[in-house]
Coordinates of C-alpha atoms in Angstrom, one line a residue:
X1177 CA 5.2 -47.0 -3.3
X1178 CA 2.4 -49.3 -3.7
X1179 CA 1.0 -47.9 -7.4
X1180 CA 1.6 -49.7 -10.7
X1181 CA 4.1 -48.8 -12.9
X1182 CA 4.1 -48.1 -15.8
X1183 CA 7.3 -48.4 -17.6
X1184 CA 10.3 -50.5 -16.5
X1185 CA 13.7 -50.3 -17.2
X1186 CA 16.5 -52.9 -17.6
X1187 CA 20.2 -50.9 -17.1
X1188 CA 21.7 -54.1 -18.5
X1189 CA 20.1 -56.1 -22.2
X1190 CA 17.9 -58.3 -20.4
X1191 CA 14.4 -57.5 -19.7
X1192 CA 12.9 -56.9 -16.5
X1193 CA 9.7 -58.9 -15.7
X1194 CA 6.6 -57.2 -16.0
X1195 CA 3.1 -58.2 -17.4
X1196 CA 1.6 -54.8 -18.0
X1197 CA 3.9 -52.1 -17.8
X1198 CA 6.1 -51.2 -21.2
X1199 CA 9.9 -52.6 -21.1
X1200 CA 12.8 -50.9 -21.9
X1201 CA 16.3 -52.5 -21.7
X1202 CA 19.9 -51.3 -22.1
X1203 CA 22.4 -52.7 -24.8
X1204 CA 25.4 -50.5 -24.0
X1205 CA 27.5 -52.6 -27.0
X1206 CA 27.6 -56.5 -28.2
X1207 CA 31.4 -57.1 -27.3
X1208 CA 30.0 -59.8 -25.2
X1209 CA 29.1 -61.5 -28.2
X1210 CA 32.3 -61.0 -30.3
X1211 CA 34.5 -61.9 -28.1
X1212 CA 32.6 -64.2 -25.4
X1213 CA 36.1 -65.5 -24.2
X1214 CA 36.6 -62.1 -22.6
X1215 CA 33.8 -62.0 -20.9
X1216 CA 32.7 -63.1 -17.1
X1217 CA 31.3 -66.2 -16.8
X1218 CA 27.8 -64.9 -16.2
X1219 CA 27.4 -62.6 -18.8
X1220 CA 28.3 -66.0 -21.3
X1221 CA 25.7 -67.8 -19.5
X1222 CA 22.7 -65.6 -19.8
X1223 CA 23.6 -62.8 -22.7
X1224 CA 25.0 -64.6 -25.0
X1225 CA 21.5 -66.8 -25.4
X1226 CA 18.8 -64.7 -24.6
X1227 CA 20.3 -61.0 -26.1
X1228 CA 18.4 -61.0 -29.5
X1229 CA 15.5 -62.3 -28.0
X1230 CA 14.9 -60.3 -25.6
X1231 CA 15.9 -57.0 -27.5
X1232 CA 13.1 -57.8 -30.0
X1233 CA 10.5 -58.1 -27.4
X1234 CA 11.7 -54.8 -25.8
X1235 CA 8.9 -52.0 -26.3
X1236 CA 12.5 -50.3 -26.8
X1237 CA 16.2 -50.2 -26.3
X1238 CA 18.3 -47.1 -25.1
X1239 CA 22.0 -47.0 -25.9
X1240 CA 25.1 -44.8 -26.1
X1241 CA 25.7 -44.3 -29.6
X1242 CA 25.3 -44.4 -33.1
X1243 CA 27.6 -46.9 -33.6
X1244 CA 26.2 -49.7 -30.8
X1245 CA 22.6 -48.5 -32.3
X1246 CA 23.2 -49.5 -35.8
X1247 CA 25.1 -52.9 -34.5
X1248 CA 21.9 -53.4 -32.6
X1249 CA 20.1 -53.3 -35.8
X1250 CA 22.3 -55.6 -37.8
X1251 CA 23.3 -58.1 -35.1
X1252 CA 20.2 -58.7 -33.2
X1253 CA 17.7 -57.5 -35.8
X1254 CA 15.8 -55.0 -34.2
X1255 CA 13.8 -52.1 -35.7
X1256 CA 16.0 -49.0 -35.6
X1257 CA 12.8 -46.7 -34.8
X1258 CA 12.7 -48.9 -31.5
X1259 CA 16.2 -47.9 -30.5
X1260 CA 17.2 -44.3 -29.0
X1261 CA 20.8 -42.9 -28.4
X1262 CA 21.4 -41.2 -25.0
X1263 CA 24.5 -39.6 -24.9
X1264 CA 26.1 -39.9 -21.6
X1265 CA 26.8 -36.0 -20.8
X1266 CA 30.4 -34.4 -20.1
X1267 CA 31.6 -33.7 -16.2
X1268 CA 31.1 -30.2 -15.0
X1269 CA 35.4 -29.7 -14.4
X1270 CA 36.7 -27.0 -15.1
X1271 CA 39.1 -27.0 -18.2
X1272 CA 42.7 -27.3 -16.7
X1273 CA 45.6 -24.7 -17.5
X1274 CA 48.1 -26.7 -20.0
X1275 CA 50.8 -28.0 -18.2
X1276 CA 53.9 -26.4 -18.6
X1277 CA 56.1 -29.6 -19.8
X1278 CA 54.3 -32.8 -20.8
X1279 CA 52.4 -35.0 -18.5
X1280 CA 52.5 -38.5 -18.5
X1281 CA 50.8 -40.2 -21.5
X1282 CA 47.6 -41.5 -19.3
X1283 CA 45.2 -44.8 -19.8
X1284 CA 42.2 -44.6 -18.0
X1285 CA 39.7 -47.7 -17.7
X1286 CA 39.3 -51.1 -15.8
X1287 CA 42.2 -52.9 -18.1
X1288 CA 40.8 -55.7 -19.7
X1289 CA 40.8 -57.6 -22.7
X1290 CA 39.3 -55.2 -24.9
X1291 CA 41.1 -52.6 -23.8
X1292 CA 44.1 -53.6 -26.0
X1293 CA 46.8 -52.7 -23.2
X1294 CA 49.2 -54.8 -24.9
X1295 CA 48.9 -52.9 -27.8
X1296 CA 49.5 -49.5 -26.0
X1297 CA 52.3 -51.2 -24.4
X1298 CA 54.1 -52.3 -27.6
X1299 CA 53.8 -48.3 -28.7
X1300 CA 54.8 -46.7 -26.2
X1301 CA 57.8 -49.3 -26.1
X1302 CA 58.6 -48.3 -29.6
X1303 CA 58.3 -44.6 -29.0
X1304 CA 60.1 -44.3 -25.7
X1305 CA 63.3 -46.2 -27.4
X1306 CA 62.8 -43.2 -30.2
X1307 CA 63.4 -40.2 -28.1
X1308 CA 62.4 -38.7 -24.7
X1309 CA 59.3 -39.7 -23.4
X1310 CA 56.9 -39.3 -20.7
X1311 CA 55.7 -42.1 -18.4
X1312 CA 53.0 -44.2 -19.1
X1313 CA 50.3 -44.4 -16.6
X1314 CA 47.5 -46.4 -16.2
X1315 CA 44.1 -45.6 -13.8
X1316 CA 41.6 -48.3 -13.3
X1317 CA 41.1 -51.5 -11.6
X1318 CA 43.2 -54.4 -13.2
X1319 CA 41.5 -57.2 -13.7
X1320 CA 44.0 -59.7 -14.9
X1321 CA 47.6 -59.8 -13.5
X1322 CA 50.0 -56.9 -14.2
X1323 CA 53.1 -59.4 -15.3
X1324 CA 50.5 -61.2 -17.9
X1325 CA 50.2 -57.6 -19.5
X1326 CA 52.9 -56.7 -20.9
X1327 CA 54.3 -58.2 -24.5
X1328 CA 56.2 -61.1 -24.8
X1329 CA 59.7 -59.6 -25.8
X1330 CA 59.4 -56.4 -23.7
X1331 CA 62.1 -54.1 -23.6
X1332 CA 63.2 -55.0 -19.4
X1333 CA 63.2 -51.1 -18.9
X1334 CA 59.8 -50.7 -19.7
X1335 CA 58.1 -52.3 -16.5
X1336 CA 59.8 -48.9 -14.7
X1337 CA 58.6 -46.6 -17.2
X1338 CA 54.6 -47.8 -16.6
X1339 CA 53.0 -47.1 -13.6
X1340 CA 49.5 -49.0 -12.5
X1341 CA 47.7 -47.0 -10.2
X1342 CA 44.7 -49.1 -10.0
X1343 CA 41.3 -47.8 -8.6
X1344 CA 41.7 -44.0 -8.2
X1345 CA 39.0 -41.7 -6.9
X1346 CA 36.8 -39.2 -8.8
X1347 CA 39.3 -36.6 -7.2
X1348 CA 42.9 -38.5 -8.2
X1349 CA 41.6 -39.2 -11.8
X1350 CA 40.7 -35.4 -12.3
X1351 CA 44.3 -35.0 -10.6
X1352 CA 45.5 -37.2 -13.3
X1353 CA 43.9 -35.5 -16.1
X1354 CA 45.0 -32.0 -15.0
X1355 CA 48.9 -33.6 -15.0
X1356 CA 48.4 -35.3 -18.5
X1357 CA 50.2 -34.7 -21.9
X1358 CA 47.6 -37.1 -23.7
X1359 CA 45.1 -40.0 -23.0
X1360 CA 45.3 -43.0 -25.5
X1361 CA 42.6 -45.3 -25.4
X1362 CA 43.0 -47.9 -27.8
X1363 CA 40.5 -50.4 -27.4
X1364 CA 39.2 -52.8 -29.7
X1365 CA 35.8 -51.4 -29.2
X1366 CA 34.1 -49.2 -27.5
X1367 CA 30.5 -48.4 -26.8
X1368 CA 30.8 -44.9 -26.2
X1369 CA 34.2 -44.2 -24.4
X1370 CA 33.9 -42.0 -21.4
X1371 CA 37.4 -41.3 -20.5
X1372 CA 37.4 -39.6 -23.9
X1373 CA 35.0 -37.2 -23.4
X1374 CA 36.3 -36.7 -19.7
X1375 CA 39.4 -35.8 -21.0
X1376 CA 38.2 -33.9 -24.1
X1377 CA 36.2 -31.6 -21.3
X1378 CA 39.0 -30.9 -19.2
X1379 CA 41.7 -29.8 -21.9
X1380 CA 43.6 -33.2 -22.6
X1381 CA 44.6 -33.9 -25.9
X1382 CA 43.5 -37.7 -27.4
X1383 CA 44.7 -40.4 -28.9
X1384 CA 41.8 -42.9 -29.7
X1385 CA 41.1 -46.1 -31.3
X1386 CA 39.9 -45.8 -35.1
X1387 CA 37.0 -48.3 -34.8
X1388 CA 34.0 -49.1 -32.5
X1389 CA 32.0 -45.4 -31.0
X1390 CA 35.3 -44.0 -30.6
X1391 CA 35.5 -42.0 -33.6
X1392 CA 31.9 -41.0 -33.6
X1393 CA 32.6 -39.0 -30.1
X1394 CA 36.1 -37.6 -30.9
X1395 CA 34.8 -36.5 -34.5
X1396 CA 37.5 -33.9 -35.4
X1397 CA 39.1 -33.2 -32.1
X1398 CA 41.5 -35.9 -31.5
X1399 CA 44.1 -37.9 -33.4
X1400 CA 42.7 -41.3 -34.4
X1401 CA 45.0 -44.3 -34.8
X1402 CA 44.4 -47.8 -35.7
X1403 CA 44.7 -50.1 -32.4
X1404 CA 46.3 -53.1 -34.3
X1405 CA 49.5 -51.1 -35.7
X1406 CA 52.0 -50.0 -33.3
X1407 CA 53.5 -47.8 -35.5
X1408 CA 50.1 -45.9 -35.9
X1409 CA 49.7 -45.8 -32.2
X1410 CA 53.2 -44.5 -31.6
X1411 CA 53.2 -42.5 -34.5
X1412 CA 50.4 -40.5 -33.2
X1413 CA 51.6 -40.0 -29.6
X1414 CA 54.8 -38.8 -31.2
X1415 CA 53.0 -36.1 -33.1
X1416 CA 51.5 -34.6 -29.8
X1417 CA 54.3 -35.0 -27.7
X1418 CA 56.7 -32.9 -30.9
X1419 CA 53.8 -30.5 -31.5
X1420 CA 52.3 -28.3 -28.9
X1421 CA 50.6 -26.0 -31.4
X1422 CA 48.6 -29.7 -32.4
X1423 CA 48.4 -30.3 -28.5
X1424 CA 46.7 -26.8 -28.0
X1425 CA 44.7 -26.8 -31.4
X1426 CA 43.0 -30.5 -30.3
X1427 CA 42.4 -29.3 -26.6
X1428 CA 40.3 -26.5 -27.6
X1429 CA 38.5 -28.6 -30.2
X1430 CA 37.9 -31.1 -27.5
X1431 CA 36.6 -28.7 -25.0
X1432 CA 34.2 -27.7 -27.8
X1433 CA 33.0 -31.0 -29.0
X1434 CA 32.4 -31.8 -25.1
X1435 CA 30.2 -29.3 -24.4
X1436 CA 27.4 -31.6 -27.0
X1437 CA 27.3 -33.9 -24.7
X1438 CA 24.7 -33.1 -22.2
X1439 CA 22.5 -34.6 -19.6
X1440 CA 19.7 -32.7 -19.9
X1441 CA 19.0 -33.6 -23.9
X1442 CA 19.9 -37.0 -22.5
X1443 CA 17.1 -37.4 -20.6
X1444 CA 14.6 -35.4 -22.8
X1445 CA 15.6 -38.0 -25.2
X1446 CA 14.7 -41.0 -22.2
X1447 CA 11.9 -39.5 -21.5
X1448 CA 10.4 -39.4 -25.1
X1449 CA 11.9 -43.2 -25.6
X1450 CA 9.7 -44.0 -22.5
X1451 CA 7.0 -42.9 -23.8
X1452 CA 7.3 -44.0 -27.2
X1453 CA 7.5 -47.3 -25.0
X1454 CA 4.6 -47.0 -23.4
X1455 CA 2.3 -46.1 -26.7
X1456 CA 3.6 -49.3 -28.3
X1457 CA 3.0 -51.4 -25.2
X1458 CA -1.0 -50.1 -25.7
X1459 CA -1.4 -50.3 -28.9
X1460 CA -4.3 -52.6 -30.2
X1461 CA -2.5 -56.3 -31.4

């Protein structure tokens, strides 16, 4: 304690203060500033205003993906060379013997606006009424009320067919994951997606949204569906639920594709960003 440091750095897009030491800040995606409506009102306040500006006086900018880095570049106008990716690295659990019948069809995630629960809601809706079908179950704090969630016009049946567990422990979502036909995230954006590659590195086939990171992390080894056509989202759930030569094909691939997501190259690749940082901080005016 005591000496001088010499790099900072932000975990949120806002710079911390410092007059000598390099600055580094964190833009983990810019759905604040598409959809400020669904956002708290502090992040409106002080985001929203100061984002681009402080970004381009940021000796550099880590994020999560390709996806938020190029948005970065295009939104706020900051030099691509200034911004590195750091891949948030898979969970150590061990891959999960495949259920013997299908789990429940699992959302995990605080449920929010950009989650697009509705729109997971209206699918399942539409694929229960088609055949036999697991539950629906949802893991993560709720942040709006449960009765405002569901679609106007629901079928009345389908409150007892969807479970919301709420805040669950590291221990009960792994539970959950190990007991799962399927996890659907269809959000309308994503900056990476952990849940995904949670479930891709226990064994759990995915259904995700074909927009935002999402695609860019699930790559060949889940089925990917557009969030804003129930019939896609349905369609795509049905397919694993009538196929468990698909459900066993996309596990393995998503076991696979897990294992590139490391923390080690993670934090070789902070480490070089910080000291990219710090030679641009130094560098004659």
């Amino acid at each position: 304690f005591g000496a001088t440091p010499e790099v900072v750095w932000s975990l949120h897009p806002l710079l911390m203060p410092s007059r000598r030491a390099a600055q580094l800040v964190s833009i983990h995606d810019l759905y604040f500033l598409d959809h400020p409506e669904a956002t708290t009102r502090e992040v409106r306040r002080d985001y929203g205003p100061l984002v681009a500006r402080h970004a381009r006086r940021a000796d550099g900018i880590i994020t999560i993906s390709e996806h938020t880095r190029a948005r970065i570049v295009s939104r706020l106008g900051v030099p691509a060379d200034r911004i590195t990716v750091c891949y948030p690295g898979a969970p150590g659990w061990r891959v999960r013997d495949e259920p013997s019948v299908p789990g429940p069809i699992l959302h995990v995630g605080t449920i929010e606006p950009r989650k697009n629960v509705a729109a997971l809601l209206s699918a399942y809706a539409a694929l229960a009424a088609g055949g036999e079908t697991p539950p629906l179950v949802f893991a993560g704090r709720v942040a709006t009320p449960v009765d405002t969630l569901f679609p106007a016009g629901a079928p009345p049946w389908l409150r007892f067919r969807v479970t919301f567990r709420g805040y669950v422990t590291d221990g009960e979502r792994l539970d959950l994951y190990r007991q799962a036909s399927m996890l659907v995230v269809p959000s309308a954006d994503e900056g990476f997606g952990i849940p995904v590659l949670e479930a891709m590195a226990t064994g759990v086939p995915v259904v995700a949204a074909s927009r935002g990171s999402l695609p860019e992390v699930v790559a060949d080894a889940g089925l990917l569906a557009d969030p804003d056509r129930e019939a896609d989202l349905a369609a795509a759930m049905r397919r694993l639920l009538d196929d468990p030569a698909l459900r066993r094909d996309l596990a393995a691939r998503g076991v696979a594709r897990a294992r590139r997501f490391n923390w080690d190259e993670s934090a070789g690749r902070l480490l070089e960003a910080c000291g990219r940082a710090l030679a641009r901080r130094r560098a004659p005016a």
